[in-house]
GROMACS .gro file of N, CA and C in nm:
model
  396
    1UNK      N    1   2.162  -7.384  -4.642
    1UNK     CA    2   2.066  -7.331  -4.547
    1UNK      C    3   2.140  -7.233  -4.456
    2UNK      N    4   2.072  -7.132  -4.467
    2UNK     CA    5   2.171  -6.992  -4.352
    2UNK      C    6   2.071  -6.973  -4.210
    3UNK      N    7   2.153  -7.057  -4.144
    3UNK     CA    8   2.081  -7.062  -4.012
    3UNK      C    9   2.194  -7.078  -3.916
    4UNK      N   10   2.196  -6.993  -3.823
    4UNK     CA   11   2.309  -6.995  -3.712
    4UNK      C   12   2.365  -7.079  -3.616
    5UNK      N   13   2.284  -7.115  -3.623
    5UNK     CA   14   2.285  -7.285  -3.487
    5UNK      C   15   2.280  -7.361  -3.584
    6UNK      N   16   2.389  -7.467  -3.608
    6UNK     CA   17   2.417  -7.567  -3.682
    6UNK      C   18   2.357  -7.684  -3.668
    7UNK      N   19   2.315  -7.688  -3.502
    7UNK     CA   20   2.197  -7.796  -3.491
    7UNK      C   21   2.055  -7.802  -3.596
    8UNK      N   22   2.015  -7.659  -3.568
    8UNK     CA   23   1.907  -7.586  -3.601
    8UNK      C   24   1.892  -7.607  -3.751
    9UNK      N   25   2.034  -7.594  -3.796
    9UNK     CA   26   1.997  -7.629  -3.950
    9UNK      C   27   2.002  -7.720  -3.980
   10UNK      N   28   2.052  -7.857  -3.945
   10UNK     CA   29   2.045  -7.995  -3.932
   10UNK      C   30   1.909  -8.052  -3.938
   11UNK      N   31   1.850  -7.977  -3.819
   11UNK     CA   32   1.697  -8.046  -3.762
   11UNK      C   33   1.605  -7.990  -3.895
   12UNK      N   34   1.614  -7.865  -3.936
   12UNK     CA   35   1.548  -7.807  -4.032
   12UNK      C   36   1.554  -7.856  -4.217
   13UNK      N   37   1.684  -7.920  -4.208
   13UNK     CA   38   1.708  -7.962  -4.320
   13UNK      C   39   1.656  -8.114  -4.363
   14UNK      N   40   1.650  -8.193  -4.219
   14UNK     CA   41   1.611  -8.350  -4.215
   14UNK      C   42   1.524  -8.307  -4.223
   15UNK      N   43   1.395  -8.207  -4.167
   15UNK     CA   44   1.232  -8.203  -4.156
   15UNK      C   45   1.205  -8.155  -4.341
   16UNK      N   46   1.278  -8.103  -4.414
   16UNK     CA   47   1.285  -8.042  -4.554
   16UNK      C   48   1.303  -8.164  -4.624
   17UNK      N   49   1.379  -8.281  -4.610
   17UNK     CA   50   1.434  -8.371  -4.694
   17UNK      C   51   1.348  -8.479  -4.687
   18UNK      N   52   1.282  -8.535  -4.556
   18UNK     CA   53   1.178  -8.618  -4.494
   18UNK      C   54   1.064  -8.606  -4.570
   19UNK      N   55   1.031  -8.448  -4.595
   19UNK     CA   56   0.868  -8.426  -4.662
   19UNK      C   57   0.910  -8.415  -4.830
   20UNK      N   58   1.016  -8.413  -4.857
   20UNK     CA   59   0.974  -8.426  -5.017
   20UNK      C   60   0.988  -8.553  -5.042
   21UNK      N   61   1.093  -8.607  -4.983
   21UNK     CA   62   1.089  -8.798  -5.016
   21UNK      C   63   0.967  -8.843  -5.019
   22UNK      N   64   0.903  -8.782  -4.848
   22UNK     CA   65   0.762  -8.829  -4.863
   22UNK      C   66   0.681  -8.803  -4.929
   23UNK      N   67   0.676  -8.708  -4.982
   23UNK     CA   68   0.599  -8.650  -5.148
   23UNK      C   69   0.638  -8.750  -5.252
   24UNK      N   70   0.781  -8.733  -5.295
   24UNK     CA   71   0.809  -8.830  -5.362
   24UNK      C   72   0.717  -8.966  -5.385
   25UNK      N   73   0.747  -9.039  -5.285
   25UNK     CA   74   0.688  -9.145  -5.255
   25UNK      C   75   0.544  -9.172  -5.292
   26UNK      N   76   0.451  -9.079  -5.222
   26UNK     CA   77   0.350  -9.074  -5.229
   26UNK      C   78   0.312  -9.034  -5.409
   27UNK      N   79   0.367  -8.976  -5.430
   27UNK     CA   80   0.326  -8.937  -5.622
   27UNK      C   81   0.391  -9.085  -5.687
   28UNK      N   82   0.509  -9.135  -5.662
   28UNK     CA   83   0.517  -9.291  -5.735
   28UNK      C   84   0.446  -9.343  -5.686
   29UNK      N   85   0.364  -9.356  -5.571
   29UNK     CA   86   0.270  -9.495  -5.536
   29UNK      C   87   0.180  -9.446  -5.614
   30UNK      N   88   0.096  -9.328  -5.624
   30UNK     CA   89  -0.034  -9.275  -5.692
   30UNK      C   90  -0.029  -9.305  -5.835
   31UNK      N   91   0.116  -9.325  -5.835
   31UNK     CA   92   0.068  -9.314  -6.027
   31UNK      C   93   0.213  -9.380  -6.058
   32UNK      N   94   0.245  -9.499  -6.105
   32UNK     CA   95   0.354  -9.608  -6.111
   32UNK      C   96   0.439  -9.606  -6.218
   33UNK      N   97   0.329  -9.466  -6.308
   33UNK     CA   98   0.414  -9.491  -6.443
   33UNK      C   99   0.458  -9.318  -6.442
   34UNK      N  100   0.456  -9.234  -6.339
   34UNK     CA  101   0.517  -9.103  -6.321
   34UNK      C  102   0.640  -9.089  -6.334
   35UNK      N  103   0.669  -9.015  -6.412
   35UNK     CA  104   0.859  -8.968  -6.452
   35UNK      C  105   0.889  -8.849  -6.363
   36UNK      N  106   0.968  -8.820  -6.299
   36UNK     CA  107   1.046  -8.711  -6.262
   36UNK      C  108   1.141  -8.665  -6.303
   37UNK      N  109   1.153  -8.561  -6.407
   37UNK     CA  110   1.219  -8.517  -6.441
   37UNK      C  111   1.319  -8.410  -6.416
   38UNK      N  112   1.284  -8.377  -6.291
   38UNK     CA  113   1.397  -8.275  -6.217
   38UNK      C  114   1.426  -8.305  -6.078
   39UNK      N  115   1.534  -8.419  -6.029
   39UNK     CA  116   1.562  -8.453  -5.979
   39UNK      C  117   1.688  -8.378  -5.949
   40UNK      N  118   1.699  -8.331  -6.054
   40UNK     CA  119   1.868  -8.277  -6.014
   40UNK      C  120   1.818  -8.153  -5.969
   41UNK      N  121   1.772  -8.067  -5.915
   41UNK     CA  122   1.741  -7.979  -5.812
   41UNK      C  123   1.768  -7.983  -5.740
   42UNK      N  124   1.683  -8.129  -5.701
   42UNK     CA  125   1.695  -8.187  -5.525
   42UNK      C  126   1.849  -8.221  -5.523
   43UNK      N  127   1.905  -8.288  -5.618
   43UNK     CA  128   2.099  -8.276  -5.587
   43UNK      C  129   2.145  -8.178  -5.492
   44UNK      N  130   2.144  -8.091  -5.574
   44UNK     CA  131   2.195  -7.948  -5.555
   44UNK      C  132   2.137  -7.844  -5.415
   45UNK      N  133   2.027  -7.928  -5.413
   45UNK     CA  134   1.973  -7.852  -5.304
   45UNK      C  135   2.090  -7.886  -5.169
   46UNK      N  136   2.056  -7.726  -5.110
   46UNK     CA  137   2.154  -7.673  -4.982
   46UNK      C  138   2.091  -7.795  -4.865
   47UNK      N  139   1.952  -7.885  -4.820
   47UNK     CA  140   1.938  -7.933  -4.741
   47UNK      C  141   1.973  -8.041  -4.765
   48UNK      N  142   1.959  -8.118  -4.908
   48UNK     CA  143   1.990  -8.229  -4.907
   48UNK      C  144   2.158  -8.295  -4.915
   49UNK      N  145   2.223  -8.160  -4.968
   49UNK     CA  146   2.347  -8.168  -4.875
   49UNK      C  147   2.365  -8.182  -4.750
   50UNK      N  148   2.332  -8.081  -4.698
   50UNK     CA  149   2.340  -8.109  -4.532
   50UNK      C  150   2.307  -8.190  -4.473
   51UNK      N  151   2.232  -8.298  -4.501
   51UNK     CA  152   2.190  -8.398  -4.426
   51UNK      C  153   2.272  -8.531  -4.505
   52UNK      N  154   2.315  -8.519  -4.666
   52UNK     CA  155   2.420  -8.640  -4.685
   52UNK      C  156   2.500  -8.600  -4.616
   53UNK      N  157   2.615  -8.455  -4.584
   53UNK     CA  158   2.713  -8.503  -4.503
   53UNK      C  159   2.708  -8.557  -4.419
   54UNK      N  160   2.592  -8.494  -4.326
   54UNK     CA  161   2.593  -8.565  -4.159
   54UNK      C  162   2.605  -8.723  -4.216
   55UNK      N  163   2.533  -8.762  -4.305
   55UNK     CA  164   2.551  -8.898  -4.275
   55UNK      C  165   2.742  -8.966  -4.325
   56UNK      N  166   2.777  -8.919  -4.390
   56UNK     CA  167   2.903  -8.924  -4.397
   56UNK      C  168   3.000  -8.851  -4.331
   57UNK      N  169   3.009  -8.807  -4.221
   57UNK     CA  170   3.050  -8.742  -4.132
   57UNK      C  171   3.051  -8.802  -4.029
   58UNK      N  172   2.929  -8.904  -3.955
   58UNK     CA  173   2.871  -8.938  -3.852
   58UNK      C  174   2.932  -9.091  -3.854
   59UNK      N  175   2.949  -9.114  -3.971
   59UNK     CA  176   2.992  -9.230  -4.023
   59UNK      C  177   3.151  -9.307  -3.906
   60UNK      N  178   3.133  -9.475  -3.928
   60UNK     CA  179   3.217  -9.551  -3.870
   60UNK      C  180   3.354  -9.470  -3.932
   61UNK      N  181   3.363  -9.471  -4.017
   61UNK     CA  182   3.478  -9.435  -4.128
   61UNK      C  183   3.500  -9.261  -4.162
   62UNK      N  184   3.458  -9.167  -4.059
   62UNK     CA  185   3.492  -9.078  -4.090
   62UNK      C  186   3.649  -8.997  -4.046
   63UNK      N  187   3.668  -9.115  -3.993
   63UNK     CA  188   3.844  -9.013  -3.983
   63UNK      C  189   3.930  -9.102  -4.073
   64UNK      N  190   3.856  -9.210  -4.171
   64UNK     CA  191   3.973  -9.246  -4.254
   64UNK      C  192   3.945  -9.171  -4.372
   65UNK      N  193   4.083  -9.154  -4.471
   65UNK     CA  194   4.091  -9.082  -4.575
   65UNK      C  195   4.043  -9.177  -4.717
   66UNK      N  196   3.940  -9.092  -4.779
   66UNK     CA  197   3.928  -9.160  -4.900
   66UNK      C  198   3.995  -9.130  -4.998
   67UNK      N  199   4.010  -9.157  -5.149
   67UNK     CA  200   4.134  -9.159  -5.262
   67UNK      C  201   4.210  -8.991  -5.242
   68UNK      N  202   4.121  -8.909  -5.247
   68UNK     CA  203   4.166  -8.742  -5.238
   68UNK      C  204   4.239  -8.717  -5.110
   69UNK      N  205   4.252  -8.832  -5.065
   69UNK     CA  206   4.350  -8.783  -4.935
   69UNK      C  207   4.256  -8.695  -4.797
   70UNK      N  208   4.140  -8.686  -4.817
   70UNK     CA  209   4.064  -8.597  -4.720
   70UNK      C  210   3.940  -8.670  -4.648
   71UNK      N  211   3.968  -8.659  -4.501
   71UNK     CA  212   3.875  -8.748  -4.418
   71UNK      C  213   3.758  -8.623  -4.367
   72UNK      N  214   3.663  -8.697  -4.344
   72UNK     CA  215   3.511  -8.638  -4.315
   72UNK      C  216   3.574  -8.570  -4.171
   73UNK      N  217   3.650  -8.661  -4.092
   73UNK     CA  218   3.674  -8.551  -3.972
   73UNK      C  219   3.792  -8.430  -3.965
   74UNK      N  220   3.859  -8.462  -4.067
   74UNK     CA  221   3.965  -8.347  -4.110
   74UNK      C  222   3.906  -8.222  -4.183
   75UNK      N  223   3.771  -8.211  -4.220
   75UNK     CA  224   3.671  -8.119  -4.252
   75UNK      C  225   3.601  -8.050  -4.165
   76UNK      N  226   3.550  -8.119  -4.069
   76UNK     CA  227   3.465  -8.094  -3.959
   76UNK      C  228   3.603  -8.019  -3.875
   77UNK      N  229   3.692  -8.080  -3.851
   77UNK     CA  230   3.793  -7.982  -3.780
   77UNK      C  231   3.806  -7.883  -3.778
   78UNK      N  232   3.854  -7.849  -3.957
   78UNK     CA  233   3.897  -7.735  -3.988
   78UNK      C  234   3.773  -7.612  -3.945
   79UNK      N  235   3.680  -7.650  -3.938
   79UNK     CA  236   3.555  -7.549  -3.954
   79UNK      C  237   3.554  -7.512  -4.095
   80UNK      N  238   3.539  -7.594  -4.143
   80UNK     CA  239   3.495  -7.546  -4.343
   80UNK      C  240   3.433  -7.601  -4.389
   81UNK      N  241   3.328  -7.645  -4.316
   81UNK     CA  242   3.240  -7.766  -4.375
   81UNK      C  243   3.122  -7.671  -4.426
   82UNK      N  244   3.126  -7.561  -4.427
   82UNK     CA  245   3.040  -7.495  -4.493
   82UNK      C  246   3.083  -7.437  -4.644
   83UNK      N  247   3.235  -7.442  -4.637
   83UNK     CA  248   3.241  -7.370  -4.801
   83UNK      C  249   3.276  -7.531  -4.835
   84UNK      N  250   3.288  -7.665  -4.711
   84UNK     CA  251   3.345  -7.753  -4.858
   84UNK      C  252   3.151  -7.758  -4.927
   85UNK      N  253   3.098  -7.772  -4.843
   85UNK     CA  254   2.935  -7.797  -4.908
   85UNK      C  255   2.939  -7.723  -5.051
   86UNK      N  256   2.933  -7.565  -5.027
   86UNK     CA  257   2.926  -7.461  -5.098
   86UNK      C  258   3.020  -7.534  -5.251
   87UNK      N  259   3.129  -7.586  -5.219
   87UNK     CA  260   3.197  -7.613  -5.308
   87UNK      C  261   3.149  -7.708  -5.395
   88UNK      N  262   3.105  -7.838  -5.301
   88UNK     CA  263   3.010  -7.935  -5.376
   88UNK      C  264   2.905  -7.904  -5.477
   89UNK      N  265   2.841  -7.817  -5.376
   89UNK     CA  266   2.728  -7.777  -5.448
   89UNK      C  267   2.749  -7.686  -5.602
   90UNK      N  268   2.837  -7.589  -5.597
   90UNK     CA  269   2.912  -7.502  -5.722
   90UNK      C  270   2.911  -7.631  -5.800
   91UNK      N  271   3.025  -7.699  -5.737
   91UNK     CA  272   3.050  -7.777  -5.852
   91UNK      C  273   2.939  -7.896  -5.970
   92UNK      N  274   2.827  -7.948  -5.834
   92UNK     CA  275   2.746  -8.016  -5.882
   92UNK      C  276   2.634  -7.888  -5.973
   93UNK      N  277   2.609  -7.808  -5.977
   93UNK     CA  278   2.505  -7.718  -6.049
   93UNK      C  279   2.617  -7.648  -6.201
   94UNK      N  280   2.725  -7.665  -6.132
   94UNK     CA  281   2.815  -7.623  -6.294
   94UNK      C  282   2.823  -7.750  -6.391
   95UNK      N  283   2.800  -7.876  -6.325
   95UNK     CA  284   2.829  -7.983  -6.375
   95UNK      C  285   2.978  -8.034  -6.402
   96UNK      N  286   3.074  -7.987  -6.304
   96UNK     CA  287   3.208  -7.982  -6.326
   96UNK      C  288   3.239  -8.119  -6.222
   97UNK      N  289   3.154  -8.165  -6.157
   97UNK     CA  290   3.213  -8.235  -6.059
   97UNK      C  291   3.226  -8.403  -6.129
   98UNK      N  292   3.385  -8.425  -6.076
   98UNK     CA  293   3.370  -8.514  -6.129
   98UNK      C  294   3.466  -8.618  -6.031
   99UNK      N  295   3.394  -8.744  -6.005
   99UNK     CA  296   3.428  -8.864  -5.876
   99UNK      C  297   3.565  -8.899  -5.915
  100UNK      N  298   3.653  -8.901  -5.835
  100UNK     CA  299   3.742  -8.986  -5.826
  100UNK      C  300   3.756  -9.144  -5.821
  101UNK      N  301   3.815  -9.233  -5.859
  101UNK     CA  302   3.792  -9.401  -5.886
  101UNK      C  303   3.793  -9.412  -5.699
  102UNK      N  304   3.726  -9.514  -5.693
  102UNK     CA  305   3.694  -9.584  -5.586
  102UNK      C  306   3.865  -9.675  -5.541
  103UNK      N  307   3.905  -9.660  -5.412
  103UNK     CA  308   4.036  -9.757  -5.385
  103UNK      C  309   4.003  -9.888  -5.363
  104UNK      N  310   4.021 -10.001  -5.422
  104UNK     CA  311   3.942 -10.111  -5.376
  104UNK      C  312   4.037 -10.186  -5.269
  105UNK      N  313   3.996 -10.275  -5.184
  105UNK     CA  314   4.072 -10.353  -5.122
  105UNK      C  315   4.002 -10.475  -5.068
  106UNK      N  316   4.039 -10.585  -5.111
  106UNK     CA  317   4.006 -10.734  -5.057
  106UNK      C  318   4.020 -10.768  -4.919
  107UNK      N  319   3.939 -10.789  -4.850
  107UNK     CA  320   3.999 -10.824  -4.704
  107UNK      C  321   3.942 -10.934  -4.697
  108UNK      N  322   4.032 -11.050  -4.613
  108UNK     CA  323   3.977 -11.168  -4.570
  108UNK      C  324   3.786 -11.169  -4.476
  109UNK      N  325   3.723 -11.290  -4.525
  109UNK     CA  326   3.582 -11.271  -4.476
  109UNK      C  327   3.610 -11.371  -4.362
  110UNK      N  328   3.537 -11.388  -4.287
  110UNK     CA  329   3.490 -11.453  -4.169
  110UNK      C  330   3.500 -11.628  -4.209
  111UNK      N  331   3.608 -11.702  -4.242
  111UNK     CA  332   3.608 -11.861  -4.285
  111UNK      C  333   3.649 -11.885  -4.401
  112UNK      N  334   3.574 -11.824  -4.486
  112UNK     CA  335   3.684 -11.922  -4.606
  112UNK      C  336   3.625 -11.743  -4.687
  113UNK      N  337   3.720 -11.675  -4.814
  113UNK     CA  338   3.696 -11.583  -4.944
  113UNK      C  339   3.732 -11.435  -4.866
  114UNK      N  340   3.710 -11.351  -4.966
  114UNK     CA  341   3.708 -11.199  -4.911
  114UNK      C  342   3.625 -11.145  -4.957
  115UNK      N  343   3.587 -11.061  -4.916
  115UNK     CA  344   3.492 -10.920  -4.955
  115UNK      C  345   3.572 -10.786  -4.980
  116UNK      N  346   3.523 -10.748  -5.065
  116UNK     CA  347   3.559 -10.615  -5.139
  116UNK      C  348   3.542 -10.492  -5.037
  117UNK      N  349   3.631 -10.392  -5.026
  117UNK     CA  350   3.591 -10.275  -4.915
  117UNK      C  351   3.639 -10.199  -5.049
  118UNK      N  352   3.572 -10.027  -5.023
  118UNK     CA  353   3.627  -9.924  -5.151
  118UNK      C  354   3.601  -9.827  -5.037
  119UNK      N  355   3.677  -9.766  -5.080
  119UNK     CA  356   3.702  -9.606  -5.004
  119UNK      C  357   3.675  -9.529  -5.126
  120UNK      N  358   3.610  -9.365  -5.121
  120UNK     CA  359   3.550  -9.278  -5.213
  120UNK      C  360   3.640  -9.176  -5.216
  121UNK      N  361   3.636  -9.061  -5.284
  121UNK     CA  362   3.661  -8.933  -5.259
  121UNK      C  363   3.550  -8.881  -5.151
  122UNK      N  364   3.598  -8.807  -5.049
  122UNK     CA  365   3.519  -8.734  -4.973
  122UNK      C  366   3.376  -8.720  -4.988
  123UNK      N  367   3.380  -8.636  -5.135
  123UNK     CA  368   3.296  -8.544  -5.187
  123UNK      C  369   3.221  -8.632  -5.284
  124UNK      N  370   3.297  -8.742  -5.309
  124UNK     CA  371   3.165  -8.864  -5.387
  124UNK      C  372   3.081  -8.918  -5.282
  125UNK      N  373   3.144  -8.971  -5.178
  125UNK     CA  374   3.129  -9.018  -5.050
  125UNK      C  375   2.944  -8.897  -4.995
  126UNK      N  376   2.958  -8.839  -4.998
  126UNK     CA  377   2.871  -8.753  -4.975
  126UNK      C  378   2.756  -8.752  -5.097
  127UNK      N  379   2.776  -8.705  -5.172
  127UNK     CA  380   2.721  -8.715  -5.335
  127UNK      C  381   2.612  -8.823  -5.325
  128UNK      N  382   2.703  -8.973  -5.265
  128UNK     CA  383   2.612  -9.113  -5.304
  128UNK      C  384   2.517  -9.135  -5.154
  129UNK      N  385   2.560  -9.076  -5.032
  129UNK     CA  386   2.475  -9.078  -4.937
  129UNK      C  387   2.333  -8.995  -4.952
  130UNK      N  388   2.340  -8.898  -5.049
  130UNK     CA  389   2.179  -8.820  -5.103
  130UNK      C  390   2.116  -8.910  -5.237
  131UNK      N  391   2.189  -9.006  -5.217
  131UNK     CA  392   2.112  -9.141  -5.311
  131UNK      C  393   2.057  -9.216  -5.262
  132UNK      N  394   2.084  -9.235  -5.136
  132UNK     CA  395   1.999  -9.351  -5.014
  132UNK      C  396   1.885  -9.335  -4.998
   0.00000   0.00000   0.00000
């Protein structure tokens, strides 16, 4: 989205992403046995990027580094959070992109076992937040 105020394109991109879900939605409730077959549009699309990063950006965990060595706030720093998008996006419409393994780690739970924590690549990390 080429809009100058970064707020501006934020607010514009959630109001873009809000009404097709809600389309979405509304065409699977109408009809239960509807296929969508071009979903991968909406991937690729410039808003629905912009609004997975924020959410991985905004995130508890954005100044830790996932497997690629690169944290959500070491992006936002640099001021390149517009060609890393750009990059995502290249890569997801060439079909070149491809996730790095998840780091797993066991941490003790609250009394007795552990729970599993995984850290992503950045750019998967983002990828799976326009899956929510």
């Amino acid at each position: 989205m080429n809009i100058d105020d970064p707020s501006d394109a934020l607010f514009w991109a959630e109001r873009r992403v809000l009404g097709i879900q809600t389309k979405l939605h509304q065409w699977a409730t109408d009809d239960t046995g509807r296929r969508f077959n071009d979903l991968f549009n909406l991937v690729c699309d410039p808003a629905f990027l912009l609004v997975a990063w924020e959410r991985v950006r905004s995130n508890r965990g954005a100044r830790t580094a996932g497997v690629d060595g690169i944290s959500a706030h070491a992006v936002r720093l640099s001021g390149r959070e517009d060609l890393f998008l750009d990059r995502l996006r290249r890569d997801l419409k060439t079909q070149t992109f491809i996730p790095l393994p998840v780091r797993e780690v066991m941490i003790p739970k609250g009394g007795s076992g552990k729970v599993s924590v995984g850290w992503a690549s950045l750019l998967w990390a983002t990828e799976l937040c326009k899956r929510l």
